PDB file of C-alpha atoms in Angstrom:
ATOM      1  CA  UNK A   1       0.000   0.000   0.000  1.00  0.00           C
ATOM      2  CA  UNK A   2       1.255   3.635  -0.853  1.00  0.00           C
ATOM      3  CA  UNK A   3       1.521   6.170   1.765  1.00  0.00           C
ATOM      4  CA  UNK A   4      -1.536   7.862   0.551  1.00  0.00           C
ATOM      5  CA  UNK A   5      -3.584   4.887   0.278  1.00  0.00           C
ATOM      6  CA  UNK A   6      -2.438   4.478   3.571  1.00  0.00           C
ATOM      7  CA  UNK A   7      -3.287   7.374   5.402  1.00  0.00           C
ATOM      8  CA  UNK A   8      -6.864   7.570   3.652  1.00  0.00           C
ATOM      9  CA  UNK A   9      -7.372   4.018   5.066  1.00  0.00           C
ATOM     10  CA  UNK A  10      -6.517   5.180   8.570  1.00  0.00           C
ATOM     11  CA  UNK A  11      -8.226   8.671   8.539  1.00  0.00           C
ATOM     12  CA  UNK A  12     -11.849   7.125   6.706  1.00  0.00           C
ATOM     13  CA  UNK A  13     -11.745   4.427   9.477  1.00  0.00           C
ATOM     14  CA  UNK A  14     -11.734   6.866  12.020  1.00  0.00           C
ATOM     15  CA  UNK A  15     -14.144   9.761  10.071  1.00  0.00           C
ATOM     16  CA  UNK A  16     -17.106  10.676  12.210  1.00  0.00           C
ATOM     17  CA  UNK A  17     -19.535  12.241  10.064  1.00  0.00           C
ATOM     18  CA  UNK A  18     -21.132  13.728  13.524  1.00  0.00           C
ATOM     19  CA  UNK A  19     -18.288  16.196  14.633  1.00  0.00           C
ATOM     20  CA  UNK A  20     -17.966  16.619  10.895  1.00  0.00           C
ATOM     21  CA  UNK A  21     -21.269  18.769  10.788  1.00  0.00           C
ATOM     22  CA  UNK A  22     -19.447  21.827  13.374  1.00  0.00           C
ATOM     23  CA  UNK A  23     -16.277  21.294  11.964  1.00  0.00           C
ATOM     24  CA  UNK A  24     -17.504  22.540   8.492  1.00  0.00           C
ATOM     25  CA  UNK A  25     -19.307  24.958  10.202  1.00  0.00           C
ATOM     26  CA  UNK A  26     -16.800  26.604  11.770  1.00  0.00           C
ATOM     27  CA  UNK A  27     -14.370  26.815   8.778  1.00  0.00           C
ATOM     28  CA  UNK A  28     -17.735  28.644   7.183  1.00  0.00           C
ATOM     29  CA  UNK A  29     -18.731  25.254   5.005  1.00  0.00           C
ATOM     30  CA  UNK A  30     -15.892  25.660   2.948  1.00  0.00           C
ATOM     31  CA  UNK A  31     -14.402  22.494   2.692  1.00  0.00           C
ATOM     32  CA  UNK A  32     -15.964  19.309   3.895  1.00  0.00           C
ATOM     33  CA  UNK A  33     -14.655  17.324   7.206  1.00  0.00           C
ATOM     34  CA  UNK A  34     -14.032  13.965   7.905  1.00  0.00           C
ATOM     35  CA  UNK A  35     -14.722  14.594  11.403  1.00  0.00           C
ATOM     36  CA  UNK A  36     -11.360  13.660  13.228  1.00  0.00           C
ATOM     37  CA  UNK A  37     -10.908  16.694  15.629  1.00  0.00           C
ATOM     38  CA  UNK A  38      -7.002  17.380  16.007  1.00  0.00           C
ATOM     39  CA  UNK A  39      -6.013  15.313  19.186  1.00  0.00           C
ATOM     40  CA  UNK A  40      -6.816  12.727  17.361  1.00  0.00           C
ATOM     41  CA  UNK A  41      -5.988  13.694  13.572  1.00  0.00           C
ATOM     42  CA  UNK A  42      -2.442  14.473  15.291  1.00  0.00           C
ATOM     43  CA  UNK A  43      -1.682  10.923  16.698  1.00  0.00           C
ATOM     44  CA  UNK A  44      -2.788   9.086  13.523  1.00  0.00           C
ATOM     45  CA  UNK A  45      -0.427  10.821  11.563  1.00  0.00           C
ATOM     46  CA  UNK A  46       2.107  10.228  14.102  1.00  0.00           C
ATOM     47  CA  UNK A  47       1.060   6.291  13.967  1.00  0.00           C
ATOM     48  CA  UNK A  48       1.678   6.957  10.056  1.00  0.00           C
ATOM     49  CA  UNK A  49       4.841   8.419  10.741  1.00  0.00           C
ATOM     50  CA  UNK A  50       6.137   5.208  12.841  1.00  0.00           C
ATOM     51  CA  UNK A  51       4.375   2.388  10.462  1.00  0.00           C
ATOM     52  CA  UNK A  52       6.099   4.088   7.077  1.00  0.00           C
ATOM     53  CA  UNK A  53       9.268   5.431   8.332  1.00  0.00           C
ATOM     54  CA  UNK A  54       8.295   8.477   5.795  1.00  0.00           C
ATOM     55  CA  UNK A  55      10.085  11.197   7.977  1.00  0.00           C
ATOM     56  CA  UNK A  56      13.377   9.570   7.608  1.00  0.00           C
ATOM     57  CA  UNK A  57      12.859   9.547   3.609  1.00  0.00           C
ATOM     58  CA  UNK A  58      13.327  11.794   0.970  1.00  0.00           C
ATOM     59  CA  UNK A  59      10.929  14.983   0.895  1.00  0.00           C
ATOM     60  CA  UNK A  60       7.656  13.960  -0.450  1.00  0.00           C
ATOM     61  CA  UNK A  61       6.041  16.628  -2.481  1.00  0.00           C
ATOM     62  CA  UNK A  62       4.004  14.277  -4.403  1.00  0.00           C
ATOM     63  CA  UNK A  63       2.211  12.726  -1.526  1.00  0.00           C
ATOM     64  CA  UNK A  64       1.903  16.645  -0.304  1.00  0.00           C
ATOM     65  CA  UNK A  65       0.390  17.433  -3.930  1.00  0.00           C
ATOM     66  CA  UNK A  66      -1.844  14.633  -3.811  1.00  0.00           C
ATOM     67  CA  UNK A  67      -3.340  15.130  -0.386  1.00  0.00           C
ATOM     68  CA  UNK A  68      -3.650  18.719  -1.189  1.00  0.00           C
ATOM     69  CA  UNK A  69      -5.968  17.669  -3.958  1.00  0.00           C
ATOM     70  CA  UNK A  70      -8.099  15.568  -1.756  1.00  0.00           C
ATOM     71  CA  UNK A  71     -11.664  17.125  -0.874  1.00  0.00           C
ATOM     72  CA  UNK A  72     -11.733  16.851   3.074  1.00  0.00           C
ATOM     73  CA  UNK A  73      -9.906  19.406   4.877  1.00  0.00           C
ATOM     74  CA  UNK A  74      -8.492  17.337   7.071  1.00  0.00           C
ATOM     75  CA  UNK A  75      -6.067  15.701   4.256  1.00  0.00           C
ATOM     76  CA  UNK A  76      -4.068  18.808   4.150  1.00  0.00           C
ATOM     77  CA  UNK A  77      -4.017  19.624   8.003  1.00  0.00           C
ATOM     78  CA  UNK A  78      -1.950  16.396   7.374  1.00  0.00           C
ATOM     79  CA  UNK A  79       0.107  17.498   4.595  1.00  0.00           C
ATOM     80  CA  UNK A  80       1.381  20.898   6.335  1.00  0.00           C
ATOM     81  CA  UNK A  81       1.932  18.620   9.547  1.00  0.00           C
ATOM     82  CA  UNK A  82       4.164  16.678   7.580  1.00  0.00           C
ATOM     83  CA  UNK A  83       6.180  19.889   5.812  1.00  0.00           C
ATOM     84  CA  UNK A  84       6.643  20.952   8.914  1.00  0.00           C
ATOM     85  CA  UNK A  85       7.775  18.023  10.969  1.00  0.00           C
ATOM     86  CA  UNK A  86      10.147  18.181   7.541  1.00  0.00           C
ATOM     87  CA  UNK A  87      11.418  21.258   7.942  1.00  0.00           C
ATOM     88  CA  UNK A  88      15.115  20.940   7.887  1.00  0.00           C
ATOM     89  CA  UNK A  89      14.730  19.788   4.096  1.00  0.00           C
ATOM     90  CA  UNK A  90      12.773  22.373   3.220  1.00  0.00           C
ATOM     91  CA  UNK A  91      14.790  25.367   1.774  1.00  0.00           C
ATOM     92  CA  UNK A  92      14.703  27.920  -0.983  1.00  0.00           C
ATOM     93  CA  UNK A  93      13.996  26.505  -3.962  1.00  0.00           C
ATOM     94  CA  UNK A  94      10.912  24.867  -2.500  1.00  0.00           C
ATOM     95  CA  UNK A  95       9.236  28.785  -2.215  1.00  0.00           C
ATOM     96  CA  UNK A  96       7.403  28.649  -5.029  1.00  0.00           C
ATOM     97  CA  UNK A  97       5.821  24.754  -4.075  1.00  0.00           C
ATOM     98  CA  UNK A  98       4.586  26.888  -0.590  1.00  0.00           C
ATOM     99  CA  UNK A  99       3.125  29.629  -2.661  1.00  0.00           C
ATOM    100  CA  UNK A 100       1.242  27.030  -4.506  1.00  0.00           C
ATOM    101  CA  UNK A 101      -0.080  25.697  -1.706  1.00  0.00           C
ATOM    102  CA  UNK A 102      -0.915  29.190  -0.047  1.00  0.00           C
ATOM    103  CA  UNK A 103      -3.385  29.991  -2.745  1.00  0.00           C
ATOM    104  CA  UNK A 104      -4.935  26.788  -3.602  1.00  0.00           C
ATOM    105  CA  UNK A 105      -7.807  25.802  -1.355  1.00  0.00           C
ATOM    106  CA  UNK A 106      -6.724  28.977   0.512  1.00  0.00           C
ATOM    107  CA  UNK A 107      -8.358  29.841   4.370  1.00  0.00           C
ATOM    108  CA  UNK A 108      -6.749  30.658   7.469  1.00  0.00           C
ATOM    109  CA  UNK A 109      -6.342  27.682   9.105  1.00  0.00           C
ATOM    110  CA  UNK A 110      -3.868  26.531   6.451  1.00  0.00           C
ATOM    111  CA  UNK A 111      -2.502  29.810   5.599  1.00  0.00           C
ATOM    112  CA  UNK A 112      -1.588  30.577   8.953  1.00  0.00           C
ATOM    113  CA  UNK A 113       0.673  27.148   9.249  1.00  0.00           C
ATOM    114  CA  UNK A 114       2.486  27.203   5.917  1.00  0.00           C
ATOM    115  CA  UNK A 115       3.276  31.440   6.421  1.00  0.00           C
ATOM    116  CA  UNK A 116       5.263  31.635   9.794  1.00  0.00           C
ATOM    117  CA  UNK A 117       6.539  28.153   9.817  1.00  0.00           C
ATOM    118  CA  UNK A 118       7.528  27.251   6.479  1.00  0.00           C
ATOM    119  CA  UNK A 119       8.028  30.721   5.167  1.00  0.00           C
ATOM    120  CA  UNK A 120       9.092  32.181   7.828  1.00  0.00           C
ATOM    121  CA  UNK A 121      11.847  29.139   8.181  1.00  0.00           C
ATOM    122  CA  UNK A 122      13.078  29.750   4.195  1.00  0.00           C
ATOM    123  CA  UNK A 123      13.189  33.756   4.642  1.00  0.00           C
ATOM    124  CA  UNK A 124      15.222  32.991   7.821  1.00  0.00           C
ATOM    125  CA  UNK A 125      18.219  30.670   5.891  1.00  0.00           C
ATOM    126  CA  UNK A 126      17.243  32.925   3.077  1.00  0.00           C
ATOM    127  CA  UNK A 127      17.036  36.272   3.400  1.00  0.00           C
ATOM    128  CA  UNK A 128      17.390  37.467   0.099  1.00  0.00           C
ATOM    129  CA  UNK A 129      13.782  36.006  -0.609  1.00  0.00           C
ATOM    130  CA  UNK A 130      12.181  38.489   1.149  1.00  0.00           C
ATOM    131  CA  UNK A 131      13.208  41.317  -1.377  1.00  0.00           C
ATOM    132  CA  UNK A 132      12.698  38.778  -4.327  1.00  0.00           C
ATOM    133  CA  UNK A 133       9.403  37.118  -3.497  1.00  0.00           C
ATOM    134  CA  UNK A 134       7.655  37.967  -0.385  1.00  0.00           C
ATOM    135  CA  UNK A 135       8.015  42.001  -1.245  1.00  0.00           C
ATOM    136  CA  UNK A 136       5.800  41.469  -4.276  1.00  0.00           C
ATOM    137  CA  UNK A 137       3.360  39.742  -1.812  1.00  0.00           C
ATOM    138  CA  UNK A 138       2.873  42.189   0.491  1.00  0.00           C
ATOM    139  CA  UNK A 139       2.623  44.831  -2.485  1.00  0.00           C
ATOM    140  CA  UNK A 140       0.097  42.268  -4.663  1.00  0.00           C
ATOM    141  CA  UNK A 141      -3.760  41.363  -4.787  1.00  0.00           C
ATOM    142  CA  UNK A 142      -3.338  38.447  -3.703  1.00  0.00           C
ATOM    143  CA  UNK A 143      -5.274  38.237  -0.387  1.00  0.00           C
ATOM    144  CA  UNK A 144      -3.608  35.056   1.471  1.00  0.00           C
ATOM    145  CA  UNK A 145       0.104  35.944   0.051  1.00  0.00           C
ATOM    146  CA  UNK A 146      -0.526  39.426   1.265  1.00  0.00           C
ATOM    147  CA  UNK A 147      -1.663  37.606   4.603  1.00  0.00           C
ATOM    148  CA  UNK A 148       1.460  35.718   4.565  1.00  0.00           C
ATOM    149  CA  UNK A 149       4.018  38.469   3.944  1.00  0.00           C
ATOM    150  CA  UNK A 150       2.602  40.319   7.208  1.00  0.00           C
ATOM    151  CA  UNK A 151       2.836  36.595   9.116  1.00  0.00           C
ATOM    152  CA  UNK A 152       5.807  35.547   7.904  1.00  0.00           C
ATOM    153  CA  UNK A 153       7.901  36.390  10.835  1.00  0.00           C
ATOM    154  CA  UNK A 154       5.165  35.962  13.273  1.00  0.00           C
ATOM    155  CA  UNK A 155       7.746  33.403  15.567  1.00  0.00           C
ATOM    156  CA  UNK A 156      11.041  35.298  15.032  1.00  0.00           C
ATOM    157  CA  UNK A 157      10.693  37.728  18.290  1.00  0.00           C
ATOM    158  CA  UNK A 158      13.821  39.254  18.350  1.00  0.00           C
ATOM    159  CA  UNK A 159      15.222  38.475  15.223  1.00  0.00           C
ATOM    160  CA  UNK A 160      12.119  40.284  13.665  1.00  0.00           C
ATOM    161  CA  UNK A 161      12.975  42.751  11.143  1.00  0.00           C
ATOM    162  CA  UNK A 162      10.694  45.383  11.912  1.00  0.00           C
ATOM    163  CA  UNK A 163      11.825  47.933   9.013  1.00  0.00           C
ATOM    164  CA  UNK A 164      10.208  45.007   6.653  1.00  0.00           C
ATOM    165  CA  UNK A 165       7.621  44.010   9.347  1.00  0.00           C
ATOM    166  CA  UNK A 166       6.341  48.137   9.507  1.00  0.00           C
ATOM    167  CA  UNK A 167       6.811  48.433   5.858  1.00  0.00           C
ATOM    168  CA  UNK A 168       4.223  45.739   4.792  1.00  0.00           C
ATOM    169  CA  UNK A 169       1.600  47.288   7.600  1.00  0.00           C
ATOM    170  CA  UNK A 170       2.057  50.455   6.169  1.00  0.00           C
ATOM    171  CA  UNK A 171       1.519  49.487   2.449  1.00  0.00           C
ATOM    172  CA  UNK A 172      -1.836  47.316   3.896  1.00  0.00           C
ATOM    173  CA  UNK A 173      -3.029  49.387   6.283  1.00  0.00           C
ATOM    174  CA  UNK A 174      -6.058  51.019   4.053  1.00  0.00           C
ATOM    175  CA  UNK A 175      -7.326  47.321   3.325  1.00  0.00           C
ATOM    176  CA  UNK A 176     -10.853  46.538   4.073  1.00  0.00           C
ATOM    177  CA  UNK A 177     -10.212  42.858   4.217  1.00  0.00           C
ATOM    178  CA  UNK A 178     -10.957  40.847   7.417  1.00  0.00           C
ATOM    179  CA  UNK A 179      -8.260  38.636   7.040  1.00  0.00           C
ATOM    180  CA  UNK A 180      -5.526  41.562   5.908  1.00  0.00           C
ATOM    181  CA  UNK A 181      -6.549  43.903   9.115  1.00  0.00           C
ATOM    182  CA  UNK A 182      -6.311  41.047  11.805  1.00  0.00           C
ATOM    183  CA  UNK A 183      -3.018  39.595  10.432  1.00  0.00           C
ATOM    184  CA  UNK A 184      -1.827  43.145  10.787  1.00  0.00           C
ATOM    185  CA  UNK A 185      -3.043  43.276  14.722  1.00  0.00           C
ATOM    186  CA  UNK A 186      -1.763  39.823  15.636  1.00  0.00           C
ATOM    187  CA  UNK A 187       1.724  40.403  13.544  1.00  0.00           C
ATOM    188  CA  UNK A 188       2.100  43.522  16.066  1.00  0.00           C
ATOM    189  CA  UNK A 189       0.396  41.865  19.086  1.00  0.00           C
ATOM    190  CA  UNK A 190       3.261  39.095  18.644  1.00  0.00           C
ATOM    191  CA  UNK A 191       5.966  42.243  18.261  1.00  0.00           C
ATOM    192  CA  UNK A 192       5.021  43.781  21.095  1.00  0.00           C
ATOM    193  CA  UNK A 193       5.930  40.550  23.311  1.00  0.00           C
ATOM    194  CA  UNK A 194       9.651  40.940  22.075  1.00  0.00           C
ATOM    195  CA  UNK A 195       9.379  45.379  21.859  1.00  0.00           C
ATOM    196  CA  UNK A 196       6.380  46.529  23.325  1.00  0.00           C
ATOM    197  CA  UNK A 197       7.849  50.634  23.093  1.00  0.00           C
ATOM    198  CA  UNK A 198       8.238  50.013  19.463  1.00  0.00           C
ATOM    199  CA  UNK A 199       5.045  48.242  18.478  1.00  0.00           C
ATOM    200  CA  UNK A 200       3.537  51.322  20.748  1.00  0.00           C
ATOM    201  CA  UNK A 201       5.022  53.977  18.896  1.00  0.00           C
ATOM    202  CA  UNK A 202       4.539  52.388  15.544  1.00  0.00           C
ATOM    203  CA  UNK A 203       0.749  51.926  16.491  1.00  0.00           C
ATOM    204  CA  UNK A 204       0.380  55.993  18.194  1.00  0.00           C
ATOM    205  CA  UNK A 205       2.146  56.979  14.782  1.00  0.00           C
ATOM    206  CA  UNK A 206       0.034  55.009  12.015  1.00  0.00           C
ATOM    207  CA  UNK A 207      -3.204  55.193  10.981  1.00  0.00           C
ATOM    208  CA  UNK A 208      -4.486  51.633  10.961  1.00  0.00           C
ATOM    209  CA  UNK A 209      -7.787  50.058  10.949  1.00  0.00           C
ATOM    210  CA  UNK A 210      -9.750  49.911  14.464  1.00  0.00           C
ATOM    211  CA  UNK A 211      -9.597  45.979  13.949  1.00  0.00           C
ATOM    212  CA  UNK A 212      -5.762  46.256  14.061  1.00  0.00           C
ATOM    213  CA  UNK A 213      -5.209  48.540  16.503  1.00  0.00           C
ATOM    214  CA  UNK A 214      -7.234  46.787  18.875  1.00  0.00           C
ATOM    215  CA  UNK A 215      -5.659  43.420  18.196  1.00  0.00           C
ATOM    216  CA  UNK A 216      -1.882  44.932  18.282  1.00  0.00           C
ATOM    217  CA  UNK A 217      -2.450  47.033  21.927  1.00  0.00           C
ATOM    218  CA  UNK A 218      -3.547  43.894  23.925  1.00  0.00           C
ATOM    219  CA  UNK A 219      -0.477  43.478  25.841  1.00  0.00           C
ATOM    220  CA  UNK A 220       0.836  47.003  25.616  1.00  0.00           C
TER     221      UNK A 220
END
């Protein structure tokens, strides 16, 4: 049995159309659930892990692709669990695989995993992919990759470049979008952990949406 075949044997034998019904309500009905909630979802992947050996392989975007493609939304909770417990062979030249994933089946709850942790890990080895890539991200249309250039360095604390982190704010900070205005409150909120005086003055001397604002100031 392939490792896709695999999994999908494990995760259908333990679907539960019941807790499906809230699941795909919460995620706003748009992708169907097979009802595993993620306790569980997380120790069956880590039961696949041990039965195929697959982290101690060679990177497998191809099993990635392919559960990417499958309908329930729990297939690719599984495939960013795997990219990231496979982080130390992603680098670089896998970017432009991560975009593709960013804004295919795009919603928060993926976007929000494959941006600071995948991303975030590449523009950390990589710098000079910031400038390249991520720059015309935060300066695009494209809702979720404009998400993700404001996320991106959502764990780095102090290494957080704030001239970039600032800089992407400022060139979002008349969207009307939901999604753009609270990445732009938690990306500060998580600042102002690390430099609370800076996130402070940044906030007193930008005008940013209510949303933002509010979501930035919690713990300043």
């Amino acid at each position: 049995m392939d490792d896709l075949n695999h999994l999908v044997t494990i995760f259908e034998k333990h679907s539960n159309p019941e807790n499906a019904v809230p699941m795909q309500k919460y995620m706003k009905n748009h992708f169907p659930f097979l009802g595993i909630k993620t306790p569980l979802r997380r120790q069956l992947t880590r039961d696949f892990y041990k039965e195929t050996g697959i982290l101690k392989q060679d990177l497998n975007l191809e099993l990635v692709t392919q559960l990417w493609m499958k309908d329930e939304r729990e297939y690719q909770y599984a495939a960013q669990d795997y990219l990231v417990k496979s982080i130390k062979r992603i680098d670089s030249s896998h970017l432009p695989f991560i975009e593709n994933l960013i804004i295919t089946k795009s919603w928060w709850d993926t976007v929000d995993v494959l941006s600071p942790h995948l991303v975030g890990n590449i523009a950390k080895v990589t710098p000079s992919i910031i400038e390249e890539k991520i720059e015309g991200w935060a300066f695009g249309k494209h809702l979720w990759l404009t998400r993700s250039s404001i996320l991106f360095q959502l764990k780095y604390k102090e290494e957080t470049n704030e001239t970039i982190l600032y800089k992407y704010i400022k060139a979002n900070a008349n969207s009307k979008e939901f999604f753009i205005q609270k990445a732009i409150g938690w990306a500060l909120r998580e600042y102002s952990k690390t430099n609370p005086n800076s996130v402070r003055h940044f906030i007193n001397d930008t005008t940013l949406p209510k949303l933002s604002v509010r979501e930035g100031s919690k713990y300043i």
